[in-house]
Short mmCIF file of C-alpha atoms in Angstrom, two decimals:
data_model
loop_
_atom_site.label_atom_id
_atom_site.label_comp_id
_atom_site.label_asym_id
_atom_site.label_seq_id
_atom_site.Cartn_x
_atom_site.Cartn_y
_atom_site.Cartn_z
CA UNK H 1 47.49 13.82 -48.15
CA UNK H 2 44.77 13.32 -45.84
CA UNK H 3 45.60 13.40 -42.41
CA UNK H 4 42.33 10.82 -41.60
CA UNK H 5 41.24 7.53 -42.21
CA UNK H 6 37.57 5.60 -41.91
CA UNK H 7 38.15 1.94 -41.41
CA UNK H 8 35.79 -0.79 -39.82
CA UNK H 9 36.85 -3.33 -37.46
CA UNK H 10 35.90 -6.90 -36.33
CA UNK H 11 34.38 -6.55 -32.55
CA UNK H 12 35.74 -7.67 -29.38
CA UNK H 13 39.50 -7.68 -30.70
CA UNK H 14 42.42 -5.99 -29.79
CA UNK H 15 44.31 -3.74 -32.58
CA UNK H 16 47.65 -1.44 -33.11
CA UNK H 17 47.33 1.01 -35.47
CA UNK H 18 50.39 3.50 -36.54
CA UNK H 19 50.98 5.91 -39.64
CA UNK H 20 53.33 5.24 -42.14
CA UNK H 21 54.57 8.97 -44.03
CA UNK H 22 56.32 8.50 -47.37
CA UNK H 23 58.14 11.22 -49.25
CA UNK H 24 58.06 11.53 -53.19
CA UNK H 25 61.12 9.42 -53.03
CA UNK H 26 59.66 6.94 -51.60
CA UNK H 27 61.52 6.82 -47.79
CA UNK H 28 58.97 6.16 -45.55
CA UNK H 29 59.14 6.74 -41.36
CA UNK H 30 56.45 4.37 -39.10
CA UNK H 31 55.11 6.51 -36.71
CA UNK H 32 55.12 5.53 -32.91
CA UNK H 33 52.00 2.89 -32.55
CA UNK H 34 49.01 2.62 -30.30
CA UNK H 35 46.66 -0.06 -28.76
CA UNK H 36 42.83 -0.09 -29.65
CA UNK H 37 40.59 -2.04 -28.06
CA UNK H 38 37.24 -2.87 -30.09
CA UNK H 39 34.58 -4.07 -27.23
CA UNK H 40 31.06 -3.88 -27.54
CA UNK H 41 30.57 -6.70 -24.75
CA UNK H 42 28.35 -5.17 -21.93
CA UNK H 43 29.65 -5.59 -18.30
CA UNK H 44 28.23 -7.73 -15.77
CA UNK H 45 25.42 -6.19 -13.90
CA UNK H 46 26.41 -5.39 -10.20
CA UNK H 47 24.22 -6.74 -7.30
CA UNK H 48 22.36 -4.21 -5.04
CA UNK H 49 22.67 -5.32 -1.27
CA UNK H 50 20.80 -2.20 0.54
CA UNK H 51 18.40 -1.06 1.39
CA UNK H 52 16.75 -4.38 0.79
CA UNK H 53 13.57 -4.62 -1.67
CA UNK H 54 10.68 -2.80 -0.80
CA UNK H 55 12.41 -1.49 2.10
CA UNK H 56 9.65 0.91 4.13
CA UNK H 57 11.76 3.58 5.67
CA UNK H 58 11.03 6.63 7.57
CA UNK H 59 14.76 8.33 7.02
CA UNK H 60 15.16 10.64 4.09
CA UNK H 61 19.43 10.79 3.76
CA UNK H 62 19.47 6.62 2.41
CA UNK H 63 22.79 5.13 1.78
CA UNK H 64 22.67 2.82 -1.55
CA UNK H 65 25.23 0.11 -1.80
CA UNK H 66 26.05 -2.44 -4.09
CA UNK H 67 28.20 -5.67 -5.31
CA UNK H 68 31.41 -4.91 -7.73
CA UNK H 69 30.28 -5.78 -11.02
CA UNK H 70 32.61 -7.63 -13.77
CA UNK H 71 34.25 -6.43 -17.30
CA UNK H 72 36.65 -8.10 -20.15
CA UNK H 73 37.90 -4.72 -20.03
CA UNK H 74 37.75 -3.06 -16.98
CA UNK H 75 34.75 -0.75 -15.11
CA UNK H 76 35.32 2.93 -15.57
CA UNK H 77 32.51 3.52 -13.02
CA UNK H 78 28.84 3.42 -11.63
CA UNK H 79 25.75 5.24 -12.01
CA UNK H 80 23.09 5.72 -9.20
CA UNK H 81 19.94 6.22 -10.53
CA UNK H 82 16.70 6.86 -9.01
CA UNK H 83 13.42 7.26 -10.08
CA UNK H 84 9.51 7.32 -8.95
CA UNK H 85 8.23 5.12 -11.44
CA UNK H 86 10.59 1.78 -12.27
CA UNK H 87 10.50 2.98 -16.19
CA UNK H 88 13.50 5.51 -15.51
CA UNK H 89 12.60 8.00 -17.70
CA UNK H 90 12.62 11.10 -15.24
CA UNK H 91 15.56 10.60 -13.01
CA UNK H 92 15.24 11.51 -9.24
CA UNK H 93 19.07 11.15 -9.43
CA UNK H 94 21.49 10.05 -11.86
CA UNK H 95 25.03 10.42 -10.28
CA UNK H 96 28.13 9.04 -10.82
CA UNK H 97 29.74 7.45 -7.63
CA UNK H 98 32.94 6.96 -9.75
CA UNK H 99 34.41 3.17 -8.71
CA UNK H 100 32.91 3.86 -5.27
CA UNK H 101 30.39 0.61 -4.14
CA UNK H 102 28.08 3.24 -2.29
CA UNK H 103 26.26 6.66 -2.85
CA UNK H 104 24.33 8.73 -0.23
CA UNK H 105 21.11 10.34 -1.07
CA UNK H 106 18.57 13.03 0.43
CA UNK H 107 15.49 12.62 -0.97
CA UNK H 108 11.80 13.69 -0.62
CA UNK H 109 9.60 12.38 2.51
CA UNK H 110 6.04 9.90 1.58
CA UNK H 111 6.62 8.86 -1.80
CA UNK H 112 7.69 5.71 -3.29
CA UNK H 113 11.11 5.63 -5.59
CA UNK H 114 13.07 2.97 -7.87
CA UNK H 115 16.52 2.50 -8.00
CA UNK H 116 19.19 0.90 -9.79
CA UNK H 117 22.82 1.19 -10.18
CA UNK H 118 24.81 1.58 -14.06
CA UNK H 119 28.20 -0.72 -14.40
CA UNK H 120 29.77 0.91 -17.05
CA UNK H 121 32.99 -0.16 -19.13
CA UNK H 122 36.26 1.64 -20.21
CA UNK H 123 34.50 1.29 -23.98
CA UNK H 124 31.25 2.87 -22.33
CA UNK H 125 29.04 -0.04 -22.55
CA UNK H 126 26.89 -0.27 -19.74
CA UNK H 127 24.65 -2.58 -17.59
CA UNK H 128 21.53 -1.85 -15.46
CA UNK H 129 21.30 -3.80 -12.24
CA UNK H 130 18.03 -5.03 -11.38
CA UNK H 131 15.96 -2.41 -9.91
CA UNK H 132 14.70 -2.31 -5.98
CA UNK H 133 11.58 -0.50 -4.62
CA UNK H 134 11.49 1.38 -0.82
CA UNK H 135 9.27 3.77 0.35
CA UNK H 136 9.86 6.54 2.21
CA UNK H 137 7.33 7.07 4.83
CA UNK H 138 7.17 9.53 7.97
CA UNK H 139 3.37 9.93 8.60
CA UNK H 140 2.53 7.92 11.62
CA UNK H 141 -0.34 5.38 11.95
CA UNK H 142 -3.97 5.95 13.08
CA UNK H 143 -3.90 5.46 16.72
CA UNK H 144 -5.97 2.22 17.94
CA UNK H 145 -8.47 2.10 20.32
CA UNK H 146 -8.48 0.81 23.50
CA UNK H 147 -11.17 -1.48 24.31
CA UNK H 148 -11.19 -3.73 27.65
CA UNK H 149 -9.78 -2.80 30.80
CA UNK H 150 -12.56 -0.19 30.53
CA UNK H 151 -10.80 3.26 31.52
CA UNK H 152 -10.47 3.39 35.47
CA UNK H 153 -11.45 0.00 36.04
CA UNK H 154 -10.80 -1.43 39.23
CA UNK H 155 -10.21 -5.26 39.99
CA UNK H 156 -8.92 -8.30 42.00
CA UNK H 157 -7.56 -10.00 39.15
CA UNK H 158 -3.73 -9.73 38.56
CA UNK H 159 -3.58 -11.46 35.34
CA UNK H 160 -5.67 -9.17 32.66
CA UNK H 161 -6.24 -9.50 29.09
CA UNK H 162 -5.84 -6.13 27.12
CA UNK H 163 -7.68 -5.83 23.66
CA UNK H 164 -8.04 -3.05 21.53
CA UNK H 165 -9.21 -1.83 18.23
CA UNK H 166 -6.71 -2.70 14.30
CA UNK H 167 -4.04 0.94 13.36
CA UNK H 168 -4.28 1.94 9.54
CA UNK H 169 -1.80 3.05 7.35
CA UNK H 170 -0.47 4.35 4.04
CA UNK H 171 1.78 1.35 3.94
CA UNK H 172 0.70 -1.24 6.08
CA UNK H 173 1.28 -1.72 9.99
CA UNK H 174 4.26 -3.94 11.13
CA UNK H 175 3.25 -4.56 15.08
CA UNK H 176 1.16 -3.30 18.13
CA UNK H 177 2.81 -2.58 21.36
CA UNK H 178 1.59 -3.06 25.02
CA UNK H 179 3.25 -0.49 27.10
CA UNK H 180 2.18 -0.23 30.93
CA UNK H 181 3.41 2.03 33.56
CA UNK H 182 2.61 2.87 37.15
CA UNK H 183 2.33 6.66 36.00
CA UNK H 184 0.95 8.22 33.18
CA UNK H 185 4.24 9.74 31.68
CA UNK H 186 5.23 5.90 30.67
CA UNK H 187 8.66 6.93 31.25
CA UNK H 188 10.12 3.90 33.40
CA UNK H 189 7.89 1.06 31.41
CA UNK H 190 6.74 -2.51 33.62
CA UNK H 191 5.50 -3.52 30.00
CA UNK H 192 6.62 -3.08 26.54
CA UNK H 193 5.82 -6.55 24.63
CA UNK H 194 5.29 -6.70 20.48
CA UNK H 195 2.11 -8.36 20.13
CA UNK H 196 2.71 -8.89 16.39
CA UNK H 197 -0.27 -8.02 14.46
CA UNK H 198 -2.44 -9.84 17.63
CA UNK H 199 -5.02 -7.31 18.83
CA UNK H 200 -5.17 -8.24 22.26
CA UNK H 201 -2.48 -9.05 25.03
CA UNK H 202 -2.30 -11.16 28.23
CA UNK H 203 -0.35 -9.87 31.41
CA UNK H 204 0.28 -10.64 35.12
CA UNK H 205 0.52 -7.50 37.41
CA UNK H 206 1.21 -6.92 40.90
CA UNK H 207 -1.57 -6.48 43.29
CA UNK H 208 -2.50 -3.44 44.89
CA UNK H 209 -1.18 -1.15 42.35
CA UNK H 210 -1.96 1.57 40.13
CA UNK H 211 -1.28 1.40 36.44
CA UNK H 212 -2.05 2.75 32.96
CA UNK H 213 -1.99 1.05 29.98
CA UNK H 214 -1.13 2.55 26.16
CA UNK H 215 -1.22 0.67 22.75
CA UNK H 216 1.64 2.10 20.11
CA UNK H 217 0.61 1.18 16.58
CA UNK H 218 4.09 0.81 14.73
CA UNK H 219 4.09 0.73 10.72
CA UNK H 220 6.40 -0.86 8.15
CA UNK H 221 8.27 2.59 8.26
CA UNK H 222 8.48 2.16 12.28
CA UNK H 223 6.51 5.17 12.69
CA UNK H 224 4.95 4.73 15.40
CA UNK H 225 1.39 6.63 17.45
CA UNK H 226 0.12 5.95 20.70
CA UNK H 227 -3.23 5.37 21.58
CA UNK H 228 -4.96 7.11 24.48
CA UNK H 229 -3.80 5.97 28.06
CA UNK H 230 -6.05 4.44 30.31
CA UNK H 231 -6.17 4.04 34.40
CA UNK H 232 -6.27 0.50 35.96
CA UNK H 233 -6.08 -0.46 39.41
CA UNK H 234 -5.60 -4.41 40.83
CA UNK H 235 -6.81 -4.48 44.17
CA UNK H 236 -7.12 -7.30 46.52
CA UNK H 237 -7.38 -6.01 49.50
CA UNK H 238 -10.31 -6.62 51.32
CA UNK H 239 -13.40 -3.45 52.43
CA UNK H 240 -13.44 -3.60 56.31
CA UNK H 241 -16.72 -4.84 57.42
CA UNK H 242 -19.69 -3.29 57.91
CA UNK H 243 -21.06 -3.06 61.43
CA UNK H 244 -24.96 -4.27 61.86
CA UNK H 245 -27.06 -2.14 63.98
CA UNK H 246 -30.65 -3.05 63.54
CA UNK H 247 -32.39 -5.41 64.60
CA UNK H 248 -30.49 -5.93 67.42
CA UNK H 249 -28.63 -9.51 68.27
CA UNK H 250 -31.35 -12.29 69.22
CA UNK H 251 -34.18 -9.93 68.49
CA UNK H 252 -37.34 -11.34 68.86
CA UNK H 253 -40.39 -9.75 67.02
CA UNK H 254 -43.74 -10.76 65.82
CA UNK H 255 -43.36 -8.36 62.95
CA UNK H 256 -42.87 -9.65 59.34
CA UNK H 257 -41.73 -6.92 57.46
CA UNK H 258 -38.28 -5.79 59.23
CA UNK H 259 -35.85 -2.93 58.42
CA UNK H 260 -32.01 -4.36 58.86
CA UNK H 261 -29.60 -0.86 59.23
CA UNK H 262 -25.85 -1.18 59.05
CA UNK H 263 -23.11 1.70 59.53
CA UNK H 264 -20.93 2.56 56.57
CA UNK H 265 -17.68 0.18 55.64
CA UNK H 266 -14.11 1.68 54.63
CA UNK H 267 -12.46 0.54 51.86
CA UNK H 268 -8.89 1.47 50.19
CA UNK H 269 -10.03 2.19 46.64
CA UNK H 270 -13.77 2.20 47.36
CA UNK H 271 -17.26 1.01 48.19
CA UNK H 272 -19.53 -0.30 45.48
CA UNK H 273 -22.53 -1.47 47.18
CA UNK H 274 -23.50 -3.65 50.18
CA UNK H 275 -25.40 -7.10 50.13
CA UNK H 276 -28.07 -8.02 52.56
CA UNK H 277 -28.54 -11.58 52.87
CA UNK H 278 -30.47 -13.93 54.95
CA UNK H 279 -30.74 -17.23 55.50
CA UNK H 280 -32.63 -20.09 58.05
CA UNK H 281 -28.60 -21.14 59.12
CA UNK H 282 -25.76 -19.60 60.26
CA UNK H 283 -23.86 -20.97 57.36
CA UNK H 284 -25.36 -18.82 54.66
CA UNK H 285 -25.74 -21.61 52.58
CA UNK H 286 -29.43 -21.75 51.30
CA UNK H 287 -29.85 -17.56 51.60
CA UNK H 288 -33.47 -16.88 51.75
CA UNK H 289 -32.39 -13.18 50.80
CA UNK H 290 -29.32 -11.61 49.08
CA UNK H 291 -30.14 -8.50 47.61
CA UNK H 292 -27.91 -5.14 46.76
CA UNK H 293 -28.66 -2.02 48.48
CA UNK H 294 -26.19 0.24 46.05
CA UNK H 295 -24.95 2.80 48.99
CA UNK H 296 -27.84 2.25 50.76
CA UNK H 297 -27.14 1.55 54.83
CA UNK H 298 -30.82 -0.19 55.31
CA UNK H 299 -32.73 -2.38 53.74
CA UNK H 300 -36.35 -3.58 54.29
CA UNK H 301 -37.30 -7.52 53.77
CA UNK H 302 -40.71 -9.54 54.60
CA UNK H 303 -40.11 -12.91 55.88
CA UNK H 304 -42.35 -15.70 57.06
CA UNK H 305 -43.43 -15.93 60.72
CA UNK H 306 -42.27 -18.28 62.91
CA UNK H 307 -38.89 -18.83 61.71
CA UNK H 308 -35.44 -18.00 63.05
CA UNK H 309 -32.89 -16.05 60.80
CA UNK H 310 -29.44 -15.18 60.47
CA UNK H 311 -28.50 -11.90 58.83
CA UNK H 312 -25.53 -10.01 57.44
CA UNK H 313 -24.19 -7.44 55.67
CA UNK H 314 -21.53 -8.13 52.33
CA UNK H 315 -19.34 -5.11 51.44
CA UNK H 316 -18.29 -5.07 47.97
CA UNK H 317 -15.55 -2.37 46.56
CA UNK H 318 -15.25 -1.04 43.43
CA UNK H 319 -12.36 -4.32 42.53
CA UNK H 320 -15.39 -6.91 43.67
CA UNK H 321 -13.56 -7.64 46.98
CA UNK H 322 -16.19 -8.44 49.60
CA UNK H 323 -16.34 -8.50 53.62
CA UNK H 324 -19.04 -10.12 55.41
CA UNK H 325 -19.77 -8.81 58.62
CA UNK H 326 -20.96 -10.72 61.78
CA UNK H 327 -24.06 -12.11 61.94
CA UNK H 328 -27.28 -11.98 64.18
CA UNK H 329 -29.89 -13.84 65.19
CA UNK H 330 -33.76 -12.88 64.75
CA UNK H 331 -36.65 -14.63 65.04
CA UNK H 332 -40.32 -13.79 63.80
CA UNK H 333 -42.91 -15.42 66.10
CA UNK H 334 -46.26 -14.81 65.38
CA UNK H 335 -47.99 -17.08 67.70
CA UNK H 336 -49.21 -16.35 70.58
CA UNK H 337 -48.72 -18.21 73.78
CA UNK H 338 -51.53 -20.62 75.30
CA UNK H 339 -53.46 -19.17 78.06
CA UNK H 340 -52.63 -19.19 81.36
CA UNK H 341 -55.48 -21.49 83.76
CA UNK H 342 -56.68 -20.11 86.81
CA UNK H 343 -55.89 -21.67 90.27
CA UNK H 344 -57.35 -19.72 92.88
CA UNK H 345 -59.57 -18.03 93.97
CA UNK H 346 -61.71 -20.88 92.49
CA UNK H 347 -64.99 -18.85 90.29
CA UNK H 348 -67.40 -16.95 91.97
CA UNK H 349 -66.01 -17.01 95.31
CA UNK H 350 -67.20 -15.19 98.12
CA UNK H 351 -64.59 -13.78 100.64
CA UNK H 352 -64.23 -11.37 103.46
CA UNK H 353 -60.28 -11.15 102.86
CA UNK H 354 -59.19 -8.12 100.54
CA UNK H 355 -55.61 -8.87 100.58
#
């Protein structure tokens, strides 16, 4: 009279079972039956489709999605499961997403996790997908360092070559970034070019223009940190000339050792230095001087006697853009003349005229 019964069954088969209650008189009533359904076969794993393998991230709230998997007998549902080591033993998360191909997860900033997603069966039999790495990562790279321009460099060339120094990071850095602006906000960018992992850029800029320059280090995460700005200016616009003042045009001297003066030259961005140069021909060719003065407005030279020279000032500014002034004649005569020969009176004369 047992109202239970212990019986083992081939695998993978479908059975109806029913109860059959007999009286002492033998009559006997079937009871209504039911379907069983023996299955120990494991479903098909589902695919994983995002976020990709060893996905770098710098969001925390990650959306996990995945393929349908397959059964003989149906899926009841899935499992999302995430861990920080790919063992799985001390589940992050472990949440069922019912038949629902995605689950949405907050989890904890700089740290690396596994996951994988759990088909299982209307018989409970289950199959682990393949497990993915990602990293979540929202500390920025080490800023680089900006090596040539120099900061506040001023020059005549338009197209410049930018280098700086390599970014580090926890997980690796994905690109540089050249970003250049005419202010030092960087707000309404003339550059922002990926240089890859290249540390140096090349660019052509508009003369006569102020501009800074930045490098953003970007990592795998795209976190990204900015390097110190620096100041640039292309100038090729030309110092106005110096004006000579001493010696004076087609001096003539019998002294070697000379001191050549000049007034002061104007200049947009700024003077550098001046040049005095020299030379036996107007053509400034064959320059028997050409010597910096810094700021200096004079400059004293010894030349050989008995020449005749031509002499001007250069005007540099701070970009290397140089002015020559006019030049002047000067000549160095050290001999002297031959002597005169008396006429009249004739030597030792004797007169009574005094006029």
């Amino acid at each position: 009279l047992s109202l239970a019964g212990v019986r083992t069954l081939s695998a993978n088969d479908t059975y109806y079972w029913r109860v059959l209650t007999v009286d002492s008189a033998t009559n006997s009533m079937a009871s209504a039956s039911r379907e069983l359904r023996v299955d120990t076969t494991v479903p098909v794993a589902a695919t994983l489709t995002s976020p990709t393998a060893n996905t770098d991230t710098n969001v925390t709230t990650i959306t996990f999605s995945w393929t349908a998997a397959a059964d003989n007998v149906g899926i009841s549902g899935y499992r999302l499961q995430i861990d920080t080591a790919n063992t799985f033993v001390s589940f992050v998360v472990d949440s069922a997403t019912g038949l629902s191909l995605a689950g949405t997860r907050t989890l904890s900033a700089n740290d690396s996790y596994y996951w994988r997603v759990l088909a299982v069966d209307s018989a409970t039999n289950s199959t682990a997908s393949v497990s993915r790495q990602f990293r979540i990562d929202t500390t920025g790279p080490a800023a680089v360092l900006c090596v040539t321009p120099a900061a506040n460099t001023d020059t005549n060339v338009t197209t410049i070559t930018f280098t700086w120094t390599a970014s580090a990071d926890s997980v690796g850095i994905l690109e540089y970034r050249l970003q250049i602006d005419t202010a030092n906000t960087f707000a309404s960018l003339l550059v922002d070019s990926a240089t890859g992992l290249s540390l140096a850029g090349v660019r052509t800029l508009s003369a006569n223009d102020t501009y800074f320059w930045r490098v953003l280090a970007v990592d795998s995460a795209t976190n990204s940190t900015a390097s110190a700005s620096r100041e640039l200016r292309v100038d090729t616009t030309v110092p106005v000339a110096a004006t000579l003042t001493s010696p004076t045009a087609n001096t003539d001297t019998n002294v070697t050792t000379i001191t050549f003066s000049w007034t002061a030259a104007a200049d947009n961005v700024g003077i550098s230095s001046y040049r005095l140069q020299i030379d036996t021909a107007n053509t400034f060719v064959l320059l028997v001087a050409d010597s910096a003065t810094g700021l200096s407005l004079a400059g004293v030279r010894t030349l050989s006697a008995n020449d005749t020279y031509y002499w001007r000032v250069l005007t540099v500014d701070s970009a290397t853009n140089s002015m020559a002034s006019a030049s002047r004649e000067l000549r160095v005569d050290t001999t002297v003349p031959v002597a005169a020969t008396l006429t009249s009176p004739t030597a030792n004369t004797d007169t009574n005229v005094t006029t």
